[in-house]
């Protein structure tokens, strides 16, 4: 008789299953009841509410979980969010014609303003992501696999890049033009009269861009000394500002900047006006020579 009793009860115990997980709404309601009854700074109730919420909703309610995991827990905000969530679950938004709504959504996303959503990442985006991945890997090697690159590292790298670009642009815009600007000229300091002579020679050959460069070099050397063009840290505009009337040099300065920095040509009329502006500086240079 005893063996029969064991035989009868044995399968019943073995077949007992764990209770099913709560439904989404039940989990939200259980969490709300725990939060509503919790006292301020009650960490035990907060942990129980987190467990109850995750049991039915997983991690889909990050804002509420964040409130409950604060120290101290923010029960008031969590309670407001839970009430709003319960109201949304009890009265879900319905659409009378889902197919029409889907078509309208498709039409909106097909508008030109949303083209970026359909394009693959650009080369720049992929490069930035590649750099970020490499930095994350480096930090992982240094501080562990769980390390993530903080945002300030990318700001620092971007600032360094901008400073490097600014230095290159700044140095390229200085008054000391080398072989690329004044080709086929001897190295070292030159007398202003030499620049003016080269300007005449190049203008006669039709190279008005090279000629106007030499005119600027001659005027700069007359104003600030023979080594100005090769070694001065000042820009041409800054050197010309030393003249008694700097604005009168604009017919020479502006075509020079347009030609050197903007890649524009110099027509005959423009060069003639520049030559006339440089003439007063040419006479003392030729007398000194």
GROMACS .gro file of C-alpha atoms in nm:
model
  289
    1UNK     CA    1   0.000   0.000   0.000
    2UNK     CA    2   0.288   0.232   0.088
    3UNK     CA    3   0.465   0.156  -0.240
    4UNK     CA    4   0.144   0.233  -0.427
    5UNK     CA    5   0.121   0.567  -0.254
    6UNK     CA    6   0.478   0.651  -0.354
    7UNK     CA    7   0.406   0.537  -0.707
    8UNK     CA    8   0.102   0.763  -0.718
    9UNK     CA    9   0.271   1.071  -0.575
   10UNK     CA   10   0.604   1.027  -0.754
   11UNK     CA   11   0.499   1.131  -1.106
   12UNK     CA   12   0.299   1.421  -0.965
   13UNK     CA   13   0.608   1.574  -0.802
   14UNK     CA   14   0.826   1.506  -1.104
   15UNK     CA   15   0.581   1.671  -1.343
   16UNK     CA   16   0.545   1.996  -1.142
   17UNK     CA   17   0.642   2.291  -1.374
   18UNK     CA   18   0.759   2.637  -1.267
   19UNK     CA   19   0.491   2.906  -1.287
   20UNK     CA   20   0.479   3.090  -1.620
   21UNK     CA   21   0.637   3.436  -1.633
   22UNK     CA   22   0.401   3.724  -1.581
   23UNK     CA   23   0.253   3.898  -1.879
   24UNK     CA   24   0.384   4.237  -1.987
   25UNK     CA   25   0.099   4.423  -1.828
   26UNK     CA   26   0.105   4.212  -1.512
   27UNK     CA   27   0.475   4.285  -1.466
   28UNK     CA   28   0.413   4.659  -1.503
   29UNK     CA   29   0.124   4.646  -1.256
   30UNK     CA   30   0.326   4.443  -1.001
   31UNK     CA   31   0.610   4.691  -1.031
   32UNK     CA   32   0.374   4.985  -0.981
   33UNK     CA   33   0.229   4.828  -0.665
   34UNK     CA   34   0.579   4.780  -0.522
   35UNK     CA   35   0.684   5.134  -0.607
   36UNK     CA   36   0.361   5.286  -0.469
   37UNK     CA   37   0.408   5.110  -0.134
   38UNK     CA   38   0.783   5.175  -0.108
   39UNK     CA   39   0.922   5.420   0.145
   40UNK     CA   40   1.181   5.679   0.034
   41UNK     CA   41   1.533   5.534   0.005
   42UNK     CA   42   1.394   5.179   0.031
   43UNK     CA   43   1.659   4.991  -0.165
   44UNK     CA   44   1.502   4.651  -0.098
   45UNK     CA   45   1.173   4.757  -0.260
   46UNK     CA   46   1.365   4.913  -0.549
   47UNK     CA   47   1.552   4.586  -0.617
   48UNK     CA   48   1.224   4.393  -0.596
   49UNK     CA   49   1.061   4.634  -0.840
   50UNK     CA   50   1.351   4.595  -1.084
   51UNK     CA   51   1.318   4.217  -1.069
   52UNK     CA   52   0.940   4.231  -1.115
   53UNK     CA   53   0.966   4.465  -1.413
   54UNK     CA   54   1.244   4.271  -1.587
   55UNK     CA   55   1.053   3.944  -1.535
   56UNK     CA   56   0.782   4.054  -1.778
   57UNK     CA   57   0.933   4.336  -1.985
   58UNK     CA   58   1.303   4.253  -2.002
   59UNK     CA   59   1.504   4.570  -2.054
   60UNK     CA   60   1.247   4.747  -2.273
   61UNK     CA   61   1.171   5.010  -2.004
   62UNK     CA   62   1.517   5.156  -1.952
   63UNK     CA   63   1.394   5.489  -1.811
   64UNK     CA   64   1.196   5.318  -1.534
   65UNK     CA   65   1.481   5.079  -1.458
   66UNK     CA   66   1.718   5.376  -1.440
   67UNK     CA   67   1.489   5.548  -1.187
   68UNK     CA   68   1.479   5.234  -0.971
   69UNK     CA   69   1.855   5.178  -0.988
   70UNK     CA   70   1.941   5.529  -0.873
   71UNK     CA   71   2.084   5.577  -0.526
   72UNK     CA   72   1.850   5.684  -0.376
   73UNK     CA   73   1.579   5.548  -0.608
   74UNK     CA   74   1.357   5.801  -0.783
   75UNK     CA   75   1.023   5.641  -0.694
   76UNK     CA   76   0.815   5.945  -0.795
   77UNK     CA   77   0.937   5.952  -1.152
   78UNK     CA   78   0.916   5.573  -1.178
   79UNK     CA   79   0.556   5.583  -1.048
   80UNK     CA   80   0.458   5.847  -1.306
   81UNK     CA   81   0.613   5.649  -1.589
   82UNK     CA   82   0.450   5.325  -1.475
   83UNK     CA   83   0.107   5.491  -1.461
   84UNK     CA   84   0.154   5.629  -1.813
   85UNK     CA   85   0.266   5.287  -1.935
   86UNK     CA   86  -0.037   5.116  -1.779
   87UNK     CA   87  -0.268   5.372  -1.945
   88UNK     CA   88  -0.104   5.309  -2.281
   89UNK     CA   89  -0.136   4.932  -2.240
   90UNK     CA   90  -0.504   4.959  -2.144
   91UNK     CA   91  -0.586   5.193  -2.432
   92UNK     CA   92  -0.352   5.112  -2.720
   93UNK     CA   93  -0.356   5.324  -3.033
   94UNK     CA   94  -0.544   5.153  -3.311
   95UNK     CA   95  -0.548   5.214  -3.684
   96UNK     CA   96  -0.858   5.150  -3.888
   97UNK     CA   97  -0.659   5.079  -4.206
   98UNK     CA   98  -0.306   4.949  -4.126
   99UNK     CA   99  -0.222   4.897  -4.493
  100UNK     CA  100  -0.304   5.261  -4.578
  101UNK     CA  101  -0.103   5.382  -4.278
  102UNK     CA  102   0.196   5.174  -4.392
  103UNK     CA  103   0.169   5.318  -4.743
  104UNK     CA  104   0.161   5.673  -4.608
  105UNK     CA  105   0.465   5.602  -4.393
  106UNK     CA  106   0.645   5.468  -4.700
  107UNK     CA  107   0.551   5.780  -4.897
  108UNK     CA  108   0.687   6.007  -4.625
  109UNK     CA  109   1.016   5.818  -4.597
  110UNK     CA  110   1.051   5.833  -4.976
  111UNK     CA  111   1.065   6.214  -4.968
  112UNK     CA  112   1.401   6.372  -5.065
  113UNK     CA  113   1.459   6.505  -4.713
  114UNK     CA  114   1.496   6.146  -4.589
  115UNK     CA  115   1.738   6.031  -4.860
  116UNK     CA  116   2.017   6.016  -4.603
  117UNK     CA  117   1.834   5.735  -4.423
  118UNK     CA  118   1.864   5.513  -4.731
  119UNK     CA  119   2.223   5.591  -4.822
  120UNK     CA  120   2.508   5.377  -4.692
  121UNK     CA  121   2.762   5.545  -4.463
  122UNK     CA  122   2.995   5.785  -4.642
  123UNK     CA  123   3.369   5.730  -4.666
  124UNK     CA  124   3.418   5.989  -4.393
  125UNK     CA  125   3.168   5.815  -4.164
  126UNK     CA  126   3.338   5.481  -4.221
  127UNK     CA  127   3.680   5.634  -4.156
  128UNK     CA  128   3.561   5.794  -3.831
  129UNK     CA  129   3.409   5.462  -3.721
  130UNK     CA  130   3.732   5.281  -3.811
  131UNK     CA  131   3.934   5.526  -3.601
  132UNK     CA  132   3.691   5.485  -3.312
  133UNK     CA  133   3.716   5.106  -3.333
  134UNK     CA  134   4.096   5.124  -3.328
  135UNK     CA  135   4.092   5.352  -3.023
  136UNK     CA  136   3.848   5.118  -2.848
  137UNK     CA  137   4.079   4.826  -2.922
  138UNK     CA  138   4.379   5.017  -2.785
  139UNK     CA  139   4.192   5.108  -2.468
  140UNK     CA  140   4.078   4.748  -2.439
  141UNK     CA  141   4.439   4.630  -2.450
  142UNK     CA  142   4.545   4.889  -2.193
  143UNK     CA  143   4.254   4.881  -1.949
  144UNK     CA  144   4.055   4.567  -2.025
  145UNK     CA  145   3.814   4.446  -2.289
  146UNK     CA  146   3.518   4.632  -2.137
  147UNK     CA  147   3.674   4.977  -2.184
  148UNK     CA  148   3.504   5.219  -2.419
  149UNK     CA  149   3.660   5.533  -2.559
  150UNK     CA  150   3.513   5.836  -2.380
  151UNK     CA  151   3.386   6.121  -2.592
  152UNK     CA  152   3.663   6.361  -2.482
  153UNK     CA  153   3.923   6.146  -2.662
  154UNK     CA  154   3.752   6.208  -2.995
  155UNK     CA  155   3.721   6.579  -2.920
  156UNK     CA  156   4.093   6.587  -2.839
  157UNK     CA  157   4.185   6.406  -3.161
  158UNK     CA  158   3.960   6.640  -3.361
  159UNK     CA  159   4.118   6.946  -3.198
  160UNK     CA  160   4.468   6.818  -3.275
  161UNK     CA  161   4.367   6.758  -3.636
  162UNK     CA  162   4.224   7.109  -3.669
  163UNK     CA  163   4.538   7.262  -3.517
  164UNK     CA  164   4.756   7.065  -3.760
  165UNK     CA  165   4.551   7.182  -4.058
  166UNK     CA  166   4.559   7.541  -3.931
  167UNK     CA  167   4.939   7.528  -3.897
  168UNK     CA  168   4.980   7.395  -4.252
  169UNK     CA  169   4.749   7.662  -4.396
  170UNK     CA  170   4.910   7.936  -4.188
  171UNK     CA  171   5.261   7.843  -4.294
  172UNK     CA  172   5.162   7.818  -4.659
  173UNK     CA  173   5.021   8.170  -4.646
  174UNK     CA  174   5.332   8.336  -4.510
  175UNK     CA  175   5.539   8.585  -4.704
  176UNK     CA  176   5.838   8.353  -4.742
  177UNK     CA  177   5.752   8.191  -5.074
  178UNK     CA  178   6.003   7.932  -5.184
  179UNK     CA  179   6.061   7.736  -5.499
  180UNK     CA  180   5.692   7.681  -5.574
  181UNK     CA  181   5.615   8.051  -5.579
  182UNK     CA  182   5.931   8.199  -5.724
  183UNK     CA  183   6.070   7.926  -5.946
  184UNK     CA  184   6.415   7.928  -6.102
  185UNK     CA  185   6.550   8.189  -5.860
  186UNK     CA  186   6.874   8.165  -5.663
  187UNK     CA  187   6.850   8.082  -5.295
  188UNK     CA  188   6.929   8.335  -5.026
  189UNK     CA  189   6.854   8.705  -4.988
  190UNK     CA  190   6.820   8.914  -5.303
  191UNK     CA  191   6.822   9.284  -5.368
  192UNK     CA  192   6.484   9.446  -5.447
  193UNK     CA  193   6.617   9.554  -5.785
  194UNK     CA  194   6.667   9.187  -5.878
  195UNK     CA  195   6.299   9.113  -5.815
  196UNK     CA  196   6.190   9.409  -6.027
  197UNK     CA  197   6.422   9.298  -6.307
  198UNK     CA  198   6.276   8.947  -6.297
  199UNK     CA  199   5.927   9.097  -6.304
  200UNK     CA  200   6.012   9.276  -6.630
  201UNK     CA  201   6.163   8.960  -6.777
  202UNK     CA  202   5.866   8.740  -6.689
  203UNK     CA  203   5.612   8.998  -6.804
  204UNK     CA  204   5.787   9.017  -7.141
  205UNK     CA  205   5.751   8.638  -7.171
  206UNK     CA  206   5.380   8.657  -7.088
  207UNK     CA  207   5.411   8.510  -6.737
  208UNK     CA  208   5.220   8.782  -6.557
  209UNK     CA  209   5.154   8.565  -6.251
  210UNK     CA  210   5.527   8.516  -6.196
  211UNK     CA  211   5.584   8.882  -6.273
  212UNK     CA  212   5.336   9.005  -6.014
  213UNK     CA  213   5.494   8.777  -5.755
  214UNK     CA  214   5.828   8.940  -5.820
  215UNK     CA  215   5.674   9.286  -5.803
  216UNK     CA  216   5.538   9.199  -5.457
  217UNK     CA  217   5.877   9.060  -5.355
  218UNK     CA  218   6.050   9.378  -5.469
  219UNK     CA  219   5.809   9.605  -5.282
  220UNK     CA  220   5.831   9.387  -4.967
  221UNK     CA  221   6.211   9.389  -4.978
  222UNK     CA  222   6.211   9.767  -5.024
  223UNK     CA  223   5.979   9.813  -4.725
  224UNK     CA  224   6.131   9.565  -4.481
  225UNK     CA  225   6.476   9.463  -4.605
  226UNK     CA  226   6.635   9.216  -4.845
  227UNK     CA  227   6.567   8.907  -4.630
  228UNK     CA  228   6.198   8.985  -4.592
  229UNK     CA  229   6.070   8.768  -4.876
  230UNK     CA  230   6.275   8.459  -4.788
  231UNK     CA  231   6.258   8.463  -4.410
  232UNK     CA  232   5.995   8.699  -4.269
  233UNK     CA  233   5.714   8.541  -4.064
  234UNK     CA  234   5.481   8.818  -4.184
  235UNK     CA  235   5.229   8.785  -4.465
  236UNK     CA  236   5.254   9.007  -4.771
  237UNK     CA  237   4.954   9.204  -4.648
  238UNK     CA  238   5.124   9.261  -4.313
  239UNK     CA  239   5.445   9.377  -4.482
  240UNK     CA  240   5.255   9.613  -4.711
  241UNK     CA  241   5.082   9.766  -4.409
  242UNK     CA  242   5.417   9.931  -4.327
  243UNK     CA  243   5.386  10.157  -4.629
  244UNK     CA  244   5.292  10.521  -4.578
  245UNK     CA  245   4.959  10.463  -4.757
  246UNK     CA  246   4.894  10.086  -4.754
  247UNK     CA  247   4.562  10.111  -4.937
  248UNK     CA  248   4.742  10.245  -5.246
  249UNK     CA  249   4.911   9.904  -5.278
  250UNK     CA  250   4.578   9.721  -5.320
  251UNK     CA  251   4.600   9.709  -5.704
  252UNK     CA  252   4.919   9.507  -5.649
  253UNK     CA  253   4.822   9.312  -5.337
  254UNK     CA  254   4.476   9.193  -5.439
  255UNK     CA  255   4.574   9.044  -5.780
  256UNK     CA  256   4.873   8.880  -5.610
  257UNK     CA  257   4.648   8.711  -5.350
  258UNK     CA  258   4.396   8.608  -5.617
  259UNK     CA  259   4.671   8.455  -5.830
  260UNK     CA  260   4.871   8.282  -5.553
  261UNK     CA  261   4.589   8.172  -5.321
  262UNK     CA  262   4.300   8.154  -5.566
  263UNK     CA  263   4.481   8.021  -5.875
  264UNK     CA  264   4.350   8.302  -6.095
  265UNK     CA  265   4.527   8.448  -6.394
  266UNK     CA  266   4.647   8.808  -6.422
  267UNK     CA  267   4.536   8.997  -6.731
  268UNK     CA  268   4.743   9.266  -6.898
  269UNK     CA  269   4.540   9.559  -6.763
  270UNK     CA  270   4.559   9.429  -6.406
  271UNK     CA  271   4.933   9.376  -6.430
  272UNK     CA  272   4.988   9.724  -6.574
  273UNK     CA  273   4.805   9.881  -6.279
  274UNK     CA  274   5.009   9.667  -6.039
  275UNK     CA  275   5.332   9.772  -6.213
  276UNK     CA  276   5.239  10.140  -6.181
  277UNK     CA  277   5.164  10.096  -5.808
  278UNK     CA  278   5.503   9.931  -5.756
  279UNK     CA  279   5.693  10.197  -5.954
  280UNK     CA  280   5.751  10.438  -5.659
  281UNK     CA  281   5.920  10.153  -5.467
  282UNK     CA  282   6.123  10.050  -5.768
  283UNK     CA  283   6.313  10.375  -5.811
  284UNK     CA  284   6.490  10.378  -5.474
  285UNK     CA  285   6.564  10.007  -5.511
  286UNK     CA  286   6.733  10.059  -5.849
  287UNK     CA  287   6.927  10.361  -5.722
  288UNK     CA  288   7.055  10.153  -5.429
  289UNK     CA  289   7.153   9.875  -5.665
   0.00000   0.00000   0.00000
